[in-house]
Amino acid sequence: MLAPIPSYDALRDDLARVLPSARIVTAPLRRLAYGTDASFYRLVPQVVVTVDDEDELRAVLAACRTHHAPLTFRAAGTSLSGQAISDSVLVLLGDGWRGAVVDAKSETIRLQPAVVGAVANRLLAPYGRKIGPDPASIDSAMIGGIAANNASGMCCGTRQNSYYTLVGMRIMLADGAVLDTEDAASVAAFKHSHAELLLGLAQLSQRTRRDATLADRIRHKYRMKNTTGYGLNALVDFDDPIEILSHLMVGSEGTLGFISAITYRTVPDHAHKAAALLLFDALGTACRAVSALATLPVEAVELMDRAALACVEHKPGMPAALRSLGVDGAALLVETRASDAALLAQQVAAITAGLAGIATAVPIEFSTDADTIAKFWKVRKGTFPSVGAMRATGSTVIIEDVAFPVARLADATLDLQQLLHTHGYREAIIFGHALEGNLHFVFTQDFSTEAEVQRYAALMDAVATLVVGKYDGALKAEHGTGRNMAPFVELEWGRDGLLLMQEIKRLFDPLNLLNPGVIISDDERAHLRHLKPLPPADPLVDKCIECGFCEPKCPSARLTFTPRQRITAFREIARIEATGASAQAERSEYAWLGIDTCAGCGLCATACPVEIDTGKLIKSLRGERAGPLAHRVATVVADNYGPVTAAVRLGLRGADLLHGALGTRAMTALTGTARSVSGGRIPRWSPSMPRAASVSARATTAGEPLVYFPSCAARSMGPARGDDSESLPTVTDRVLQRAGFAPVYPAGMASLCCGQPFESKGLLDAANGKSAELADALHAASDGGRLQVVFDTSSCAYRMKRFVGERRLPLRILDISEALRDLVLPRLTLTPVAGPTAVHAICSMRKMGLQDVLVDVARACCTHVTVPDAVGCCGWAGDKGFNTPELNAHALRDLRSALPAGCTSGVSTSRTCEIGLSDHAGVNYRSIVYLVDEASNHPR
Ligand SMILES: Cc1cc2nc3c(=O)[nH]c(=O)nc-3n(C[C@H](O)[C@H](O)[C@H](O)COP(=O)(O)OP(=O)(O)OC[C@H]3O[C@@H](n4cnc5c(N)ncnc54)[C@H](O)[C@@H]3O)c2cc1C
Ligand code: SF4
Ligand code: SF4
């Protein structure tokens, strides 16, 4: 066991010798924010380090050993049981762990631990394959966490989880030794260096097999999903100690070693799907249907109790039948998949016939329509967030995860419902993966008083008695033991099982260096300690459940803060200030981490189960910080927008003249020096900077009238030096006319703007004033809304669509991508230009759901189109590319390497984003309109 740590200062000094200082975090607010995970536990690490490869990790392990400092590995931090937090050293995975290799036959995939599960599946999708584990968190959870939690979900059952689909693993143990089970030389060396460990595992395995009662119990328990304690099935399933070792790593929650790579056997991902939402008048009938379905060709069977359905039944798009279901009712969402349509039809027939004797509240109707299937899944997936969204501010939402033998599912579910009511959890809902007997129950919990903590303690004791005592089920089926179930491991597994687990831990990690207190704990109140406070901070973010689903969307993730970290840190500031103390130090730390480096893109909201747009919080903080003077200046700028854009053009012209005279290298050096001397106040200049736009539209009345609004950015910023094209408004006007339209321009265009530049700075009065002015001008130009209005810049289209939508103004606004696909392309003869061309959908376009439209237009105009998967928000954020260029550089750090060989151009729909894209891709990005112009500009 570890002795108490002498000094974290000494540890930090040692770490500084092996890691760059930027990757060692000691600042308090950052440690707190980086330390948070999705559980309701809070530990604040003393040090947070980011490691990029095995050598760095080995050095960190050595330093921690020397200083007796425990450490916890962190992947995406979506764990729910408190296993991804630390009050000592938290080890984050840097960019270096994102490698992925699909084998030639796509039967296996080797993945490093920081690959997001959904990214692995996108790599496999072209082959009709996927990885087996399918947690609901797969869009954010990473392979390290998926394997170390033995996570699973709706379809994978017990046969496609990490344990069963494991082909090989590369592991680093607490002593720094590496074992690669797929490398014969590594295995041989390990057998030599770690003979004692392997012998110990072999002996444990033999001892377990000799104890027939224990061995049978282990086999019985793993017929269900089970993640309570270590995966003891490894001891009875394998003879080879290497196999035992690698399979014990699955579900070990960072307590036995580090998973440096894992090879999975892939599983088919059939394209043909059918689903039905079956409604029952009684839960017992639904559970009888589950037993019948167990022998039928189904992929997923999701059970929802009446309370779960009640949470979502009034939401838009929900099936009307839900509302007429009685108080004892329940639903099953059944999905079946097949490799072809004929087989699918046979399966649907077999399932329907198999359920013939079971009464449903409405007739069984399977659908193969993708929208209908999505609607059914919306019912199921909406249940958990609904509880999260409805909870009282300050309380937390808890999702528990138990498994019962399927044969006893009906009684167990009714007992569970009763138990929750007895303990006063009347809002609790139950849903789950019925085929495995895996039920989640979700309830809200206040931890701010001792009485409430005791109520929770009593519930957990009662649940443990019910699940283990009455049904011999599993206390954790998917989410891992963590700190939450560590006190109950012995109850579930008995003394023998616990002793086995303690011996396993001692064999792997004799110093108890790795994630102590997780899985193995002698503290019977461990599940009641370190409860996370969730103080009210701002209604914009109070519903946040800190799940982390937003993190992969955020351009500042790994640079400064993610949306979750922004909220966690802001809550801490609110907590401190609520006590009457000053949070000045935290507020100044927050200024850069939370406020300045948020792109305000709102992409976080697209992944958030409770629809929080953290960008809105940040913009409102920017507005507060700006103070009254800035708001007054904004109004003056808004009122004089024509001269201001003229001045921008003048500035760009001056900069371009200087660029021409000095050349790129000298200009870069000069402006870089000026920026650094000014303390970052002079905006960054780059070779992709636009020249001043010069607009020359050919007035016409010949053709079908349509309003065209060139954005202020398009009116002021032309192509970069070296790009001879005309300015965007000129090209757009030409393309529209070529397609037979007569563009109409709003009066007073020089001073018009949608207000977006003001909104992103939190200057809402000025922003809304400009939007209203533009709406009036467009109303007049479009003859009271009769003509459609085309915007050439997606961020402006998005803002004005929302503005006119909220006010129900009669304006029909089209983003340029929609206008090109629906109005322009059908009227043009296209000769696709040679590719590859890269396509970048900006954030507003993603939020409008138009990225596929942009890709369609590009595909119509180019022989080879590429959409780099690794790039989301570019981080330019209106003008942050000039003022906070680190954000842009960080967000686009993977772009260049993601482009295929020979790619010399890119298209997008925002002139400012295109500057950063060009800089960081090394190829010129322009509006999609240029591509359409080129493809259609040929003699007929
Ligand atoms: C809303 C919500 C829904 C969820 N739904 C599901 C579900 O359907 N099924 C399910 O199983 N889980 C679910 N989870 C829980 C969680 O998302 C999964 O278990 C997920 O796989 C955890 O992955 P992660 O990348 O977030 O890991 P983390 O939380 O970062 O880490 C998980 C554990 O793995 C350890 N670890 C991380 N990387 C390594 C490594 N390289 N080597 C060794 N140990 C490592 C950590 O120390 C920790 O103990 C859900 C969570 C939320 C918030
Ligand atoms: S903002 Fe939403 S997605 Fe992000 S952590 Fe909070 S609840 Fe989860
Ligand atoms: S608005 Fe964009 S940059 Fe800001 S927190 Fe959300 S995803 Fe991150």
mmCIF file of C-alpha atoms in Angstrom, residues 550-762:
data_model
loop_
_atom_site.group_PDB
_atom_site.id
_atom_site.type_symbol
_atom_site.label_atom_id
_atom_site.label_comp_id
_atom_site.label_asym_id
_atom_site.label_seq_id
_atom_site.Cartn_x
_atom_site.Cartn_y
_atom_site.Cartn_z
ATOM 1 C CA CYS A 550 -20.785 18.205 -25.776
ATOM 2 C CA GLU A 551 -17.011 17.911 -25.502
ATOM 3 C CA PRO A 552 -16.147 16.370 -28.898
ATOM 4 C CA LYS A 553 -17.968 19.237 -30.630
ATOM 5 C CA CYS A 554 -15.974 21.994 -28.990
ATOM 6 C CA PRO A 555 -13.086 23.644 -30.861
ATOM 7 C CA SER A 556 -11.399 24.703 -27.626
ATOM 8 C CA ALA A 557 -11.391 21.192 -26.104
ATOM 9 C CA ARG A 558 -7.799 20.348 -25.107
ATOM 10 C CA LEU A 559 -6.756 23.976 -25.684
ATOM 11 C CA THR A 560 -8.553 25.552 -22.742
ATOM 12 C CA PHE A 561 -12.042 24.500 -21.652
ATOM 13 C CA THR A 562 -14.812 22.369 -23.091
ATOM 14 C CA PRO A 563 -18.465 23.392 -22.660
ATOM 15 C CA ARG A 564 -18.791 21.068 -19.649
ATOM 16 C CA GLN A 565 -15.653 22.533 -18.116
ATOM 17 C CA ARG A 566 -16.917 26.075 -18.751
ATOM 18 C CA ILE A 567 -20.097 25.209 -16.868
ATOM 19 C CA THR A 568 -18.337 23.365 -14.039
ATOM 20 C CA ALA A 569 -15.935 26.239 -13.499
ATOM 21 C CA PHE A 570 -18.710 28.807 -13.702
ATOM 22 C CA ARG A 571 -20.697 26.838 -11.121
ATOM 23 C CA GLU A 572 -17.682 26.946 -8.839
ATOM 24 C CA ILE A 573 -17.484 30.717 -9.211
ATOM 25 C CA ALA A 574 -21.201 30.921 -8.383
ATOM 26 C CA ARG A 575 -20.718 28.626 -5.387
ATOM 27 C CA ILE A 576 -17.892 30.745 -3.983
ATOM 28 C CA GLU A 577 -19.771 34.001 -4.517
ATOM 29 C CA ALA A 578 -22.910 32.568 -2.915
ATOM 30 C CA THR A 579 -20.930 32.190 0.307
ATOM 31 C CA GLY A 580 -20.156 35.911 0.214
ATOM 32 C CA ALA A 581 -16.468 35.318 -0.576
ATOM 33 C CA SER A 582 -14.668 36.849 -3.517
ATOM 34 C CA ALA A 583 -14.101 34.736 -6.608
ATOM 35 C CA GLN A 584 -11.909 37.362 -8.235
ATOM 36 C CA ALA A 585 -8.995 34.958 -8.756
ATOM 37 C CA GLU A 586 -11.293 32.370 -10.351
ATOM 38 C CA ARG A 587 -12.976 34.997 -12.504
ATOM 39 C CA SER A 588 -9.646 36.168 -13.890
ATOM 40 C CA GLU A 589 -8.604 32.562 -14.581
ATOM 41 C CA TYR A 590 -11.964 32.064 -16.283
ATOM 42 C CA ALA A 591 -11.575 35.087 -18.573
ATOM 43 C CA TRP A 592 -9.237 33.336 -21.002
ATOM 44 C CA LEU A 593 -10.167 29.709 -20.403
ATOM 45 C CA GLY A 594 -13.912 30.174 -20.382
ATOM 46 C CA ILE A 595 -14.762 33.407 -22.160
ATOM 47 C CA ASP A 596 -12.066 34.437 -24.650
ATOM 48 C CA THR A 597 -11.517 31.029 -26.209
ATOM 49 C CA CYS A 598 -15.159 30.085 -26.706
ATOM 50 C CA ALA A 599 -16.014 30.348 -30.383
ATOM 51 C CA GLY A 600 -19.659 30.921 -29.508
ATOM 52 C CA CYS A 601 -20.459 28.412 -32.223
ATOM 53 C CA GLY A 602 -23.274 26.701 -30.316
ATOM 54 C CA LEU A 603 -22.277 23.289 -31.653
ATOM 55 C CA CYS A 604 -22.266 22.042 -28.061
ATOM 56 C CA ALA A 605 -26.060 22.346 -28.062
ATOM 57 C CA THR A 606 -26.323 19.916 -30.971
ATOM 58 C CA ALA A 607 -24.927 17.110 -28.781
ATOM 59 C CA CYS A 608 -26.417 18.100 -25.443
ATOM 60 C CA PRO A 609 -29.214 15.865 -24.130
ATOM 61 C CA VAL A 610 -30.732 18.867 -22.357
ATOM 62 C CA GLU A 611 -30.046 21.254 -25.262
ATOM 63 C CA ILE A 612 -27.700 23.644 -23.501
ATOM 64 C CA ASP A 613 -25.853 26.113 -25.717
ATOM 65 C CA THR A 614 -22.878 27.041 -23.560
ATOM 66 C CA GLY A 615 -21.997 29.702 -26.132
ATOM 67 C CA LYS A 616 -25.085 31.634 -24.991
ATOM 68 C CA LEU A 617 -23.762 31.745 -21.437
ATOM 69 C CA ILE A 618 -20.391 32.920 -22.683
ATOM 70 C CA LYS A 619 -21.871 35.589 -24.927
ATOM 71 C CA SER A 620 -23.914 36.886 -22.042
ATOM 72 C CA LEU A 621 -20.758 36.996 -19.879
ATOM 73 C CA ARG A 622 -19.015 38.852 -22.696
ATOM 74 C CA GLY A 623 -21.862 41.342 -22.779
ATOM 75 C CA GLU A 624 -21.566 41.860 -18.996
ATOM 76 C CA ARG A 625 -17.799 42.180 -19.171
ATOM 77 C CA ALA A 626 -17.920 44.657 -22.051
ATOM 78 C CA GLY A 627 -19.596 47.243 -19.841
ATOM 79 C CA PRO A 628 -21.856 50.167 -20.781
ATOM 80 C CA LEU A 629 -19.204 51.974 -22.851
ATOM 81 C CA ALA A 630 -18.769 49.030 -25.226
ATOM 82 C CA HIS A 631 -22.524 48.809 -25.684
ATOM 83 C CA ARG A 632 -22.628 52.514 -26.537
ATOM 84 C CA VAL A 633 -19.711 52.160 -28.978
ATOM 85 C CA ALA A 634 -21.481 49.185 -30.580
ATOM 86 C CA THR A 635 -24.558 51.312 -31.153
ATOM 87 C CA VAL A 636 -22.438 54.009 -32.804
ATOM 88 C CA VAL A 637 -20.758 51.408 -35.037
ATOM 89 C CA ALA A 638 -24.122 49.847 -35.894
ATOM 90 C CA ASP A 639 -25.532 53.274 -36.796
ATOM 91 C CA ASN A 640 -22.550 54.026 -39.049
ATOM 92 C CA TYR A 641 -22.111 50.632 -40.614
ATOM 93 C CA GLY A 642 -21.580 51.890 -44.169
ATOM 94 C CA PRO A 643 -18.515 54.007 -43.304
ATOM 95 C CA VAL A 644 -17.234 51.240 -41.013
ATOM 96 C CA THR A 645 -17.252 48.602 -43.779
ATOM 97 C CA ALA A 646 -15.683 51.145 -46.132
ATOM 98 C CA ALA A 647 -12.910 51.624 -43.557
ATOM 99 C CA VAL A 648 -12.429 47.857 -43.384
ATOM 100 C CA ARG A 649 -12.008 47.770 -47.158
ATOM 101 C CA LEU A 650 -9.514 50.618 -46.926
ATOM 102 C CA GLY A 651 -7.548 48.748 -44.235
ATOM 103 C CA LEU A 652 -7.510 45.580 -46.322
ATOM 104 C CA ARG A 653 -6.359 47.529 -49.357
ATOM 105 C CA GLY A 654 -3.518 49.065 -47.318
ATOM 106 C CA ALA A 655 -2.484 45.690 -45.900
ATOM 107 C CA ASP A 656 -2.545 44.162 -49.386
ATOM 108 C CA LEU A 657 -0.386 46.950 -50.814
ATOM 109 C CA LEU A 658 2.119 46.384 -48.012
ATOM 110 C CA HIS A 659 1.974 42.620 -48.633
ATOM 111 C CA GLY A 660 2.688 43.219 -52.329
ATOM 112 C CA ALA A 661 5.616 45.498 -51.532
ATOM 113 C CA LEU A 662 7.226 43.416 -48.768
ATOM 114 C CA GLY A 663 6.412 39.886 -49.860
ATOM 115 C CA THR A 664 4.837 37.197 -47.716
ATOM 116 C CA ARG A 665 7.809 36.344 -45.539
ATOM 117 C CA ALA A 666 8.660 39.907 -44.504
ATOM 118 C CA MET A 667 5.000 40.779 -44.038
ATOM 119 C CA THR A 668 4.505 37.774 -41.765
ATOM 120 C CA ALA A 669 7.539 38.713 -39.696
ATOM 121 C CA LEU A 670 6.585 42.385 -39.497
ATOM 122 C CA THR A 671 2.978 41.837 -38.490
ATOM 123 C CA GLY A 672 3.959 39.052 -36.083
ATOM 124 C CA THR A 673 6.356 41.415 -34.324
ATOM 125 C CA ALA A 674 3.772 44.189 -34.263
ATOM 126 C CA ARG A 675 1.218 41.820 -32.749
ATOM 127 C CA SER A 676 3.576 40.619 -30.084
ATOM 128 C CA VAL A 677 4.772 44.161 -29.210
ATOM 129 C CA SER A 678 1.143 45.270 -28.897
ATOM 130 C CA GLY A 679 0.451 42.445 -26.447
ATOM 131 C CA GLY A 680 -1.883 40.759 -28.921
ATOM 132 C CA ARG A 681 -3.968 43.897 -29.503
ATOM 133 C CA ILE A 682 -3.004 44.186 -33.194
ATOM 134 C CA PRO A 683 -4.885 41.478 -35.092
ATOM 135 C CA ARG A 684 -2.977 38.590 -36.587
ATOM 136 C CA TRP A 685 -2.143 38.888 -40.299
ATOM 137 C CA SER A 686 -1.721 35.820 -42.492
ATOM 138 C CA PRO A 687 -0.962 35.189 -46.179
ATOM 139 C CA SER A 688 -4.572 34.089 -46.700
ATOM 140 C CA MET A 689 -5.869 37.508 -45.645
ATOM 141 C CA PRO A 690 -8.414 38.841 -48.117
ATOM 142 C CA ARG A 691 -7.822 41.788 -50.367
ATOM 143 C CA ALA A 692 -10.488 44.485 -50.346
ATOM 144 C CA ALA A 693 -13.588 43.345 -52.187
ATOM 145 C CA SER A 694 -14.572 45.156 -55.320
ATOM 146 C CA VAL A 695 -18.143 44.476 -56.258
ATOM 147 C CA SER A 696 -19.417 44.901 -59.811
ATOM 148 C CA ALA A 697 -22.853 43.428 -60.284
ATOM 149 C CA ARG A 698 -24.492 43.660 -63.720
ATOM 150 C CA ALA A 699 -27.974 45.151 -63.132
ATOM 151 C CA THR A 700 -30.693 43.253 -64.938
ATOM 152 C CA THR A 701 -34.428 42.874 -64.936
ATOM 153 C CA ALA A 702 -34.353 39.978 -67.364
ATOM 154 C CA GLY A 703 -35.166 36.804 -65.516
ATOM 155 C CA GLU A 704 -37.069 35.646 -62.473
ATOM 156 C CA PRO A 705 -36.684 38.141 -59.632
ATOM 157 C CA LEU A 706 -35.147 36.974 -56.358
ATOM 158 C CA VAL A 707 -33.553 38.971 -53.568
ATOM 159 C CA TYR A 708 -29.831 38.481 -53.034
ATOM 160 C CA PHE A 709 -28.194 39.816 -49.876
ATOM 161 C CA PRO A 710 -24.389 39.793 -49.926
ATOM 162 C CA SER A 711 -23.114 39.744 -46.331
ATOM 163 C CA CYS A 712 -20.980 42.594 -45.027
ATOM 164 C CA ALA A 713 -17.982 40.225 -44.962
ATOM 165 C CA ALA A 714 -18.525 39.336 -48.638
ATOM 166 C CA ARG A 715 -18.934 43.026 -49.491
ATOM 167 C CA SER A 716 -15.666 43.982 -47.825
ATOM 168 C CA MET A 717 -13.371 40.955 -48.124
ATOM 169 C CA GLY A 718 -12.281 39.793 -51.543
ATOM 170 C CA PRO A 719 -10.132 36.816 -52.507
ATOM 171 C CA ALA A 720 -6.637 36.481 -51.069
ATOM 172 C CA ARG A 721 -3.566 37.860 -52.850
ATOM 173 C CA GLY A 722 -2.604 35.368 -55.530
ATOM 174 C CA ASP A 723 -6.217 34.372 -56.177
ATOM 175 C CA ASP A 724 -7.352 36.249 -59.277
ATOM 176 C CA SER A 725 -11.036 35.562 -58.826
ATOM 177 C CA GLU A 726 -13.563 38.329 -58.563
ATOM 178 C CA SER A 727 -15.293 39.117 -55.285
ATOM 179 C CA LEU A 728 -18.062 36.818 -54.063
ATOM 180 C CA PRO A 729 -21.036 39.170 -54.694
ATOM 181 C CA THR A 730 -19.929 39.607 -58.319
ATOM 182 C CA VAL A 731 -19.641 35.853 -58.861
ATOM 183 C CA THR A 732 -22.910 35.077 -57.063
ATOM 184 C CA ASP A 733 -24.744 37.685 -59.130
ATOM 185 C CA ARG A 734 -23.316 36.150 -62.304
ATOM 186 C CA VAL A 735 -24.267 32.595 -61.336
ATOM 187 C CA LEU A 736 -27.790 33.665 -60.410
ATOM 188 C CA GLN A 737 -28.193 35.464 -63.724
ATOM 189 C CA ARG A 738 -26.772 32.493 -65.594
ATOM 190 C CA ALA A 739 -29.501 30.381 -64.027
ATOM 191 C CA GLY A 740 -32.131 32.825 -65.243
ATOM 192 C CA PHE A 741 -32.655 34.905 -62.119
ATOM 193 C CA ALA A 742 -32.688 38.686 -61.863
ATOM 194 C CA PRO A 743 -31.126 39.515 -58.489
ATOM 195 C CA VAL A 744 -32.832 42.291 -56.544
ATOM 196 C CA TYR A 745 -30.758 44.098 -53.909
ATOM 197 C CA PRO A 746 -32.157 45.668 -50.742
ATOM 198 C CA ALA A 747 -32.000 49.457 -50.622
ATOM 199 C CA GLY A 748 -29.187 50.976 -48.537
ATOM 200 C CA MET A 749 -27.189 47.768 -48.695
ATOM 201 C CA ALA A 750 -23.890 49.399 -47.750
ATOM 202 C CA SER A 751 -25.084 49.901 -44.180
ATOM 203 C CA LEU A 752 -26.950 46.611 -43.749
ATOM 204 C CA CYS A 753 -25.808 43.740 -41.573
ATOM 205 C CA CYS A 754 -27.552 40.770 -39.919
ATOM 206 C CA GLY A 755 -26.109 41.667 -36.509
ATOM 207 C CA GLN A 756 -23.997 38.517 -36.114
ATOM 208 C CA PRO A 757 -20.720 40.381 -35.391
ATOM 209 C CA PHE A 758 -22.416 42.130 -32.464
ATOM 210 C CA GLU A 759 -24.170 39.013 -31.180
ATOM 211 C CA SER A 760 -20.927 37.058 -30.864
ATOM 212 C CA LYS A 761 -19.608 39.757 -28.520
ATOM 213 C CA GLY A 762 -22.710 39.700 -26.378
#
